[in-house]
C-alpha cells in the first residue's frame, strides 16, 4: 500500500487536490482510504466533544502546558496510525491518501511554540518524531496573499500564514516533500500531482 500525503497552508487547496486524487485513483479501480490527520487526532475529538455548541475558531496561541499535551497526543496518534496502516494492508488497500498529515501537526506545534503566550517557556530545540514516511509527500507552495484573496479565507490572518509558510519551507527538504506550485489553476496542479503518482 502506498501512502500519498498533501500538506500546506490553511486554504492552499489540499482538500481539493486530495479529493481529486482519490476520485482519480478509484476510477483506476484502486482501493483508496481517505485519511485526515486532524479528524483522526484524539486531541481534536476531545475538543469537539467539549465545544459541541460553540463555534470553533483556529488556535493561534497556546501556553506551555497545552503545547506539551499536543506533543503527547501526537505520539499517541502516530501509534494509532501505524496500527491503522497494518489493518489497511490486511484489507488489500492500494493507497492511503492523506489530507494534511502529521507533518502539518508538527508545523502547528512549531508555530505555537513561537507564539507570544508560549515564548517564555517553550523549548526551541529541534525535535524528531517517529512519523511513518509516506511514499509520496507533496507540499502545496502558495503565496499567503493569494489565499487571502479568495472567497473563503482562513480566520487566522495573513501574518499567521506567512509564518507557517516559513516553517514549511524550512522543513520540506528534511521531510523529502515535493514542492508543487499551488498558485496555479487546480486542474493544472492536479495534473502534476497525478504525474508523480503514476510514475511510481
PDB file of N, CA, C and O in Angstrom, residues 127-170:
ATOM      1  N   UNK A 127      13.087  18.790  17.343  1.00  0.00           N
ATOM      2  CA  UNK A 127      12.550  17.541  17.862  1.00  0.00           C
ATOM      3  C   UNK A 127      12.349  16.559  16.721  1.00  0.00           C
ATOM      4  O   UNK A 127      11.896  16.926  15.650  1.00  0.00           O
ATOM      5  N   UNK A 128      12.679  15.301  16.967  1.00  0.00           N
ATOM      6  CA  UNK A 128      12.487  14.268  15.972  1.00  0.00           C
ATOM      7  C   UNK A 128      11.226  13.484  16.322  1.00  0.00           C
ATOM      8  O   UNK A 128      11.006  13.128  17.474  1.00  0.00           O
ATOM      9  N   UNK A 129      10.395  13.233  15.330  1.00  0.00           N
ATOM     10  CA  UNK A 129       9.174  12.461  15.539  1.00  0.00           C
ATOM     11  C   UNK A 129       9.269  11.189  14.707  1.00  0.00           C
ATOM     12  O   UNK A 129       9.798  11.199  13.608  1.00  0.00           O
ATOM     13  N   UNK A 130       8.723  10.103  15.235  1.00  0.00           N
ATOM     14  CA  UNK A 130       8.769   8.826  14.510  1.00  0.00           C
ATOM     15  C   UNK A 130       7.575   8.732  13.562  1.00  0.00           C
ATOM     16  O   UNK A 130       6.776   7.802  13.624  1.00  0.00           O
ATOM     17  N   UNK A 131       7.465   9.712  12.693  1.00  0.00           N
ATOM     18  CA  UNK A 131       6.352   9.764  11.740  1.00  0.00           C
ATOM     19  C   UNK A 131       6.619   8.777  10.600  1.00  0.00           C
ATOM     20  O   UNK A 131       7.687   8.821   9.991  1.00  0.00           O
ATOM     21  N   UNK A 132       5.658   7.876  10.312  1.00  0.00           N
ATOM     22  CA  UNK A 132       5.841   6.969   9.169  1.00  0.00           C
ATOM     23  C   UNK A 132       6.071   7.763   7.886  1.00  0.00           C
ATOM     24  O   UNK A 132       5.331   8.701   7.587  1.00  0.00           O
ATOM     25  N   UNK A 133       7.083   7.374   7.153  1.00  0.00           N
ATOM     26  CA  UNK A 133       7.441   8.117   5.944  1.00  0.00           C
ATOM     27  C   UNK A 133       6.501   7.758   4.800  1.00  0.00           C
ATOM     28  O   UNK A 133       6.358   6.586   4.450  1.00  0.00           O
ATOM     29  N   UNK A 134       5.846   8.762   4.202  1.00  0.00           N
ATOM     30  CA  UNK A 134       4.962   8.484   3.063  1.00  0.00           C
ATOM     31  C   UNK A 134       5.771   8.059   1.833  1.00  0.00           C
ATOM     32  O   UNK A 134       6.961   8.352   1.720  1.00  0.00           O
ATOM     33  N   UNK A 135       5.095   7.389   0.910  1.00  0.00           N
ATOM     34  CA  UNK A 135       5.737   7.057  -0.363  1.00  0.00           C
ATOM     35  C   UNK A 135       5.882   8.309  -1.219  1.00  0.00           C
ATOM     36  O   UNK A 135       6.857   8.452  -1.954  1.00  0.00           O
ATOM     37  N   UNK A 136       4.892   9.192  -1.111  1.00  0.00           N
ATOM     38  CA  UNK A 136       4.943  10.482  -1.802  1.00  0.00           C
ATOM     39  C   UNK A 136       4.350  11.541  -0.884  1.00  0.00           C
ATOM     40  O   UNK A 136       3.254  11.363  -0.352  1.00  0.00           O
ATOM     41  N   UNK A 137       5.085  12.624  -0.709  1.00  0.00           N
ATOM     42  CA  UNK A 137       4.598  13.709   0.143  1.00  0.00           C
ATOM     43  C   UNK A 137       4.707  15.020  -0.628  1.00  0.00           C
ATOM     44  O   UNK A 137       5.803  15.415  -1.041  1.00  0.00           O
ATOM     45  N   UNK A 138       3.568  15.670  -0.824  1.00  0.00           N
ATOM     46  CA  UNK A 138       3.524  16.923  -1.563  1.00  0.00           C
ATOM     47  C   UNK A 138       3.350  18.104  -0.614  1.00  0.00           C
ATOM     48  O   UNK A 138       2.641  18.012   0.385  1.00  0.00           O
ATOM     49  N   UNK A 139       3.992  19.191  -0.967  1.00  0.00           N
ATOM     50  CA  UNK A 139       3.805  20.454  -0.251  1.00  0.00           C
ATOM     51  C   UNK A 139       3.273  21.462  -1.252  1.00  0.00           C
ATOM     52  O   UNK A 139       3.939  21.786  -2.234  1.00  0.00           O
ATOM     53  N   UNK A 140       2.039  21.939  -1.037  1.00  0.00           N
ATOM     54  CA  UNK A 140       1.456  22.955  -1.921  1.00  0.00           C
ATOM     55  C   UNK A 140       2.038  24.310  -1.547  1.00  0.00           C
ATOM     56  O   UNK A 140       1.674  24.893  -0.532  1.00  0.00           O
ATOM     57  N   UNK A 141       2.937  24.770  -2.358  1.00  0.00           N
ATOM     58  CA  UNK A 141       3.620  26.048  -2.099  1.00  0.00           C
ATOM     59  C   UNK A 141       2.801  27.174  -2.733  1.00  0.00           C
ATOM     60  O   UNK A 141       2.617  27.204  -3.945  1.00  0.00           O
ATOM     61  N   UNK A 142       2.316  28.073  -1.880  1.00  0.00           N
ATOM     62  CA  UNK A 142       1.422  29.126  -2.362  1.00  0.00           C
ATOM     63  C   UNK A 142       1.685  30.413  -1.589  1.00  0.00           C
ATOM     64  O   UNK A 142       2.100  30.380  -0.425  1.00  0.00           O
ATOM     65  N   UNK A 143       1.468  31.533  -2.247  1.00  0.00           N
ATOM     66  CA  UNK A 143       1.622  32.825  -1.577  1.00  0.00           C
ATOM     67  C   UNK A 143       0.434  33.076  -0.640  1.00  0.00           C
ATOM     68  O   UNK A 143      -0.723  32.927  -1.064  1.00  0.00           O
ATOM     69  N   UNK A 144       0.697  33.452   0.598  1.00  0.00           N
ATOM     70  CA  UNK A 144      -0.402  33.763   1.526  1.00  0.00           C
ATOM     71  C   UNK A 144      -1.363  34.818   0.978  1.00  0.00           C
ATOM     72  O   UNK A 144      -2.569  34.760   1.243  1.00  0.00           O
ATOM     73  N   UNK A 145      -0.826  35.760   0.206  1.00  0.00           N
ATOM     74  CA  UNK A 145      -1.672  36.815  -0.348  1.00  0.00           C
ATOM     75  C   UNK A 145      -2.747  36.247  -1.278  1.00  0.00           C
ATOM     76  O   UNK A 145      -3.872  36.764  -1.346  1.00  0.00           O
ATOM     77  N   UNK A 146      -2.405  35.179  -2.003  1.00  0.00           N
ATOM     78  CA  UNK A 146      -3.376  34.552  -2.899  1.00  0.00           C
ATOM     79  C   UNK A 146      -4.478  33.873  -2.090  1.00  0.00           C
ATOM     80  O   UNK A 146      -5.662  33.967  -2.421  1.00  0.00           O
ATOM     81  N   UNK A 147      -4.082  33.194  -1.015  1.00  0.00           N
ATOM     82  CA  UNK A 147      -5.084  32.560  -0.141  1.00  0.00           C
ATOM     83  C   UNK A 147      -6.059  33.607   0.391  1.00  0.00           C
ATOM     84  O   UNK A 147      -7.276  33.408   0.388  1.00  0.00           O
ATOM     85  N   UNK A 148      -5.518  34.751   0.835  1.00  0.00           N
ATOM     86  CA  UNK A 148      -6.352  35.790   1.444  1.00  0.00           C
ATOM     87  C   UNK A 148      -7.229  36.516   0.428  1.00  0.00           C
ATOM     88  O   UNK A 148      -8.150  37.237   0.797  1.00  0.00           O
ATOM     89  N   UNK A 149      -6.945  36.334  -0.871  1.00  0.00           N
ATOM     90  CA  UNK A 149      -7.754  36.997  -1.900  1.00  0.00           C
ATOM     91  C   UNK A 149      -8.934  36.140  -2.357  1.00  0.00           C
ATOM     92  O   UNK A 149      -9.761  36.582  -3.149  1.00  0.00           O
ATOM     93  N   UNK A 150      -9.022  34.915  -1.836  1.00  0.00           N
ATOM     94  CA  UNK A 150     -10.087  34.002  -2.256  1.00  0.00           C
ATOM     95  C   UNK A 150     -11.384  34.277  -1.505  1.00  0.00           C
ATOM     96  O   UNK A 150     -11.405  35.022  -0.526  1.00  0.00           O
ATOM     97  N   UNK A 151     -12.458  33.636  -1.958  1.00  0.00           N
ATOM     98  CA  UNK A 151     -13.766  33.831  -1.332  1.00  0.00           C
ATOM     99  C   UNK A 151     -13.795  33.328   0.108  1.00  0.00           C
ATOM    100  O   UNK A 151     -14.331  33.975   0.995  1.00  0.00           O
ATOM    101  N   UNK A 152     -13.227  32.152   0.315  1.00  0.00           N
ATOM    102  CA  UNK A 152     -13.159  31.586   1.674  1.00  0.00           C
ATOM    103  C   UNK A 152     -11.728  31.701   2.169  1.00  0.00           C
ATOM    104  O   UNK A 152     -10.818  31.103   1.606  1.00  0.00           O
ATOM    105  N   UNK A 153     -11.536  32.455   3.240  1.00  0.00           N
ATOM    106  CA  UNK A 153     -10.172  32.674   3.743  1.00  0.00           C
ATOM    107  C   UNK A 153     -10.057  32.153   5.173  1.00  0.00           C
ATOM    108  O   UNK A 153     -11.030  32.159   5.929  1.00  0.00           O
ATOM    109  N   UNK A 154      -8.860  31.688   5.569  1.00  0.00           N
ATOM    110  CA  UNK A 154      -8.645  31.235   6.949  1.00  0.00           C
ATOM    111  C   UNK A 154      -8.840  32.377   7.940  1.00  0.00           C
ATOM    112  O   UNK A 154      -8.542  33.538   7.628  1.00  0.00           O
ATOM    113  N   UNK A 155      -9.341  32.062   9.126  1.00  0.00           N
ATOM    114  CA  UNK A 155      -9.633  33.116  10.109  1.00  0.00           C
ATOM    115  C   UNK A 155      -8.389  33.609  10.853  1.00  0.00           C
ATOM    116  O   UNK A 155      -8.458  34.569  11.605  1.00  0.00           O
ATOM    117  N   UNK A 156      -7.229  32.958  10.615  1.00  0.00           N
ATOM    118  CA  UNK A 156      -6.035  33.322  11.391  1.00  0.00           C
ATOM    119  C   UNK A 156      -5.345  34.587  10.894  1.00  0.00           C
ATOM    120  O   UNK A 156      -4.565  35.194  11.626  1.00  0.00           O
ATOM    121  N   UNK A 157      -5.554  34.952   9.648  1.00  0.00           N
ATOM    122  CA  UNK A 157      -4.929  36.163   9.122  1.00  0.00           C
ATOM    123  C   UNK A 157      -3.634  35.907   8.363  1.00  0.00           C
ATOM    124  O   UNK A 157      -3.047  34.826   8.434  1.00  0.00           O
ATOM    125  N   UNK A 158      -3.179  36.920   7.654  1.00  0.00           N
ATOM    126  CA  UNK A 158      -2.047  36.745   6.745  1.00  0.00           C
ATOM    127  C   UNK A 158      -0.711  36.564   7.461  1.00  0.00           C
ATOM    128  O   UNK A 158       0.164  35.830   6.993  1.00  0.00           O
ATOM    129  N   UNK A 159      -0.514  37.203   8.613  1.00  0.00           N
ATOM    130  CA  UNK A 159       0.762  37.057   9.312  1.00  0.00           C
ATOM    131  C   UNK A 159       0.964  35.618   9.785  1.00  0.00           C
ATOM    132  O   UNK A 159       2.072  35.085   9.743  1.00  0.00           O
ATOM    133  N   UNK A 160      -0.127  35.007  10.225  1.00  0.00           N
ATOM    134  CA  UNK A 160      -0.103  33.592  10.621  1.00  0.00           C
ATOM    135  C   UNK A 160       0.320  32.730   9.429  1.00  0.00           C
ATOM    136  O   UNK A 160       1.190  31.862   9.552  1.00  0.00           O
ATOM    137  N   UNK A 161      -0.272  32.971   8.266  1.00  0.00           N
ATOM    138  CA  UNK A 161       0.048  32.188   7.076  1.00  0.00           C
ATOM    139  C   UNK A 161       1.501  32.385   6.649  1.00  0.00           C
ATOM    140  O   UNK A 161       2.174  31.430   6.251  1.00  0.00           O
ATOM    141  N   UNK A 162       1.984  33.611   6.747  1.00  0.00           N
ATOM    142  CA  UNK A 162       3.374  33.886   6.366  1.00  0.00           C
ATOM    143  C   UNK A 162       4.351  33.126   7.259  1.00  0.00           C
ATOM    144  O   UNK A 162       5.357  32.572   6.790  1.00  0.00           O
ATOM    145  N   UNK A 163       4.071  33.103   8.559  1.00  0.00           N
ATOM    146  CA  UNK A 163       4.967  32.414   9.494  1.00  0.00           C
ATOM    147  C   UNK A 163       4.931  30.911   9.266  1.00  0.00           C
ATOM    148  O   UNK A 163       5.963  30.243   9.285  1.00  0.00           O
ATOM    149  N   UNK A 164       3.735  30.376   9.024  1.00  0.00           N
ATOM    150  CA  UNK A 164       3.637  28.943   8.774  1.00  0.00           C
ATOM    151  C   UNK A 164       4.318  28.567   7.458  1.00  0.00           C
ATOM    152  O   UNK A 164       4.937  27.504   7.359  1.00  0.00           O
ATOM    153  N   UNK A 165       4.222  29.431   6.462  1.00  0.00           N
ATOM    154  CA  UNK A 165       4.909  29.176   5.187  1.00  0.00           C
ATOM    155  C   UNK A 165       6.411  29.075   5.423  1.00  0.00           C
ATOM    156  O   UNK A 165       7.088  28.189   4.880  1.00  0.00           O
ATOM    157  N   UNK A 166       6.939  29.953   6.242  1.00  0.00           N
ATOM    158  CA  UNK A 166       8.364  29.924   6.570  1.00  0.00           C
ATOM    159  C   UNK A 166       8.743  28.607   7.257  1.00  0.00           C
ATOM    160  O   UNK A 166       9.777  28.006   6.952  1.00  0.00           O
ATOM    161  N   UNK A 167       7.891  28.130   8.149  1.00  0.00           N
ATOM    162  CA  UNK A 167       8.149  26.865   8.838  1.00  0.00           C
ATOM    163  C   UNK A 167       8.135  25.695   7.864  1.00  0.00           C
ATOM    164  O   UNK A 167       8.993  24.803   7.931  1.00  0.00           O
ATOM    165  N   UNK A 168       7.166  25.682   6.948  1.00  0.00           N
ATOM    166  CA  UNK A 168       7.118  24.618   5.933  1.00  0.00           C
ATOM    167  C   UNK A 168       8.362  24.641   5.050  1.00  0.00           C
ATOM    168  O   UNK A 168       8.942  23.591   4.749  1.00  0.00           O
ATOM    169  N   UNK A 169       8.757  25.821   4.625  1.00  0.00           N
ATOM    170  CA  UNK A 169       9.916  25.940   3.736  1.00  0.00           C
ATOM    171  C   UNK A 169      11.181  25.399   4.420  1.00  0.00           C
ATOM    172  O   UNK A 169      12.043  24.810   3.770  1.00  0.00           O
ATOM    173  N   UNK A 170      11.267  25.591   5.730  1.00  0.00           N
ATOM    174  CA  UNK A 170      12.430  25.110   6.479  1.00  0.00           C
ATOM    175  C   UNK A 170      12.422  23.599   6.658  1.00  0.00           C
ATOM    176  O   UNK A 170      13.469  22.993   6.870  1.00  0.00           O
TER     177      UNK A 170
END
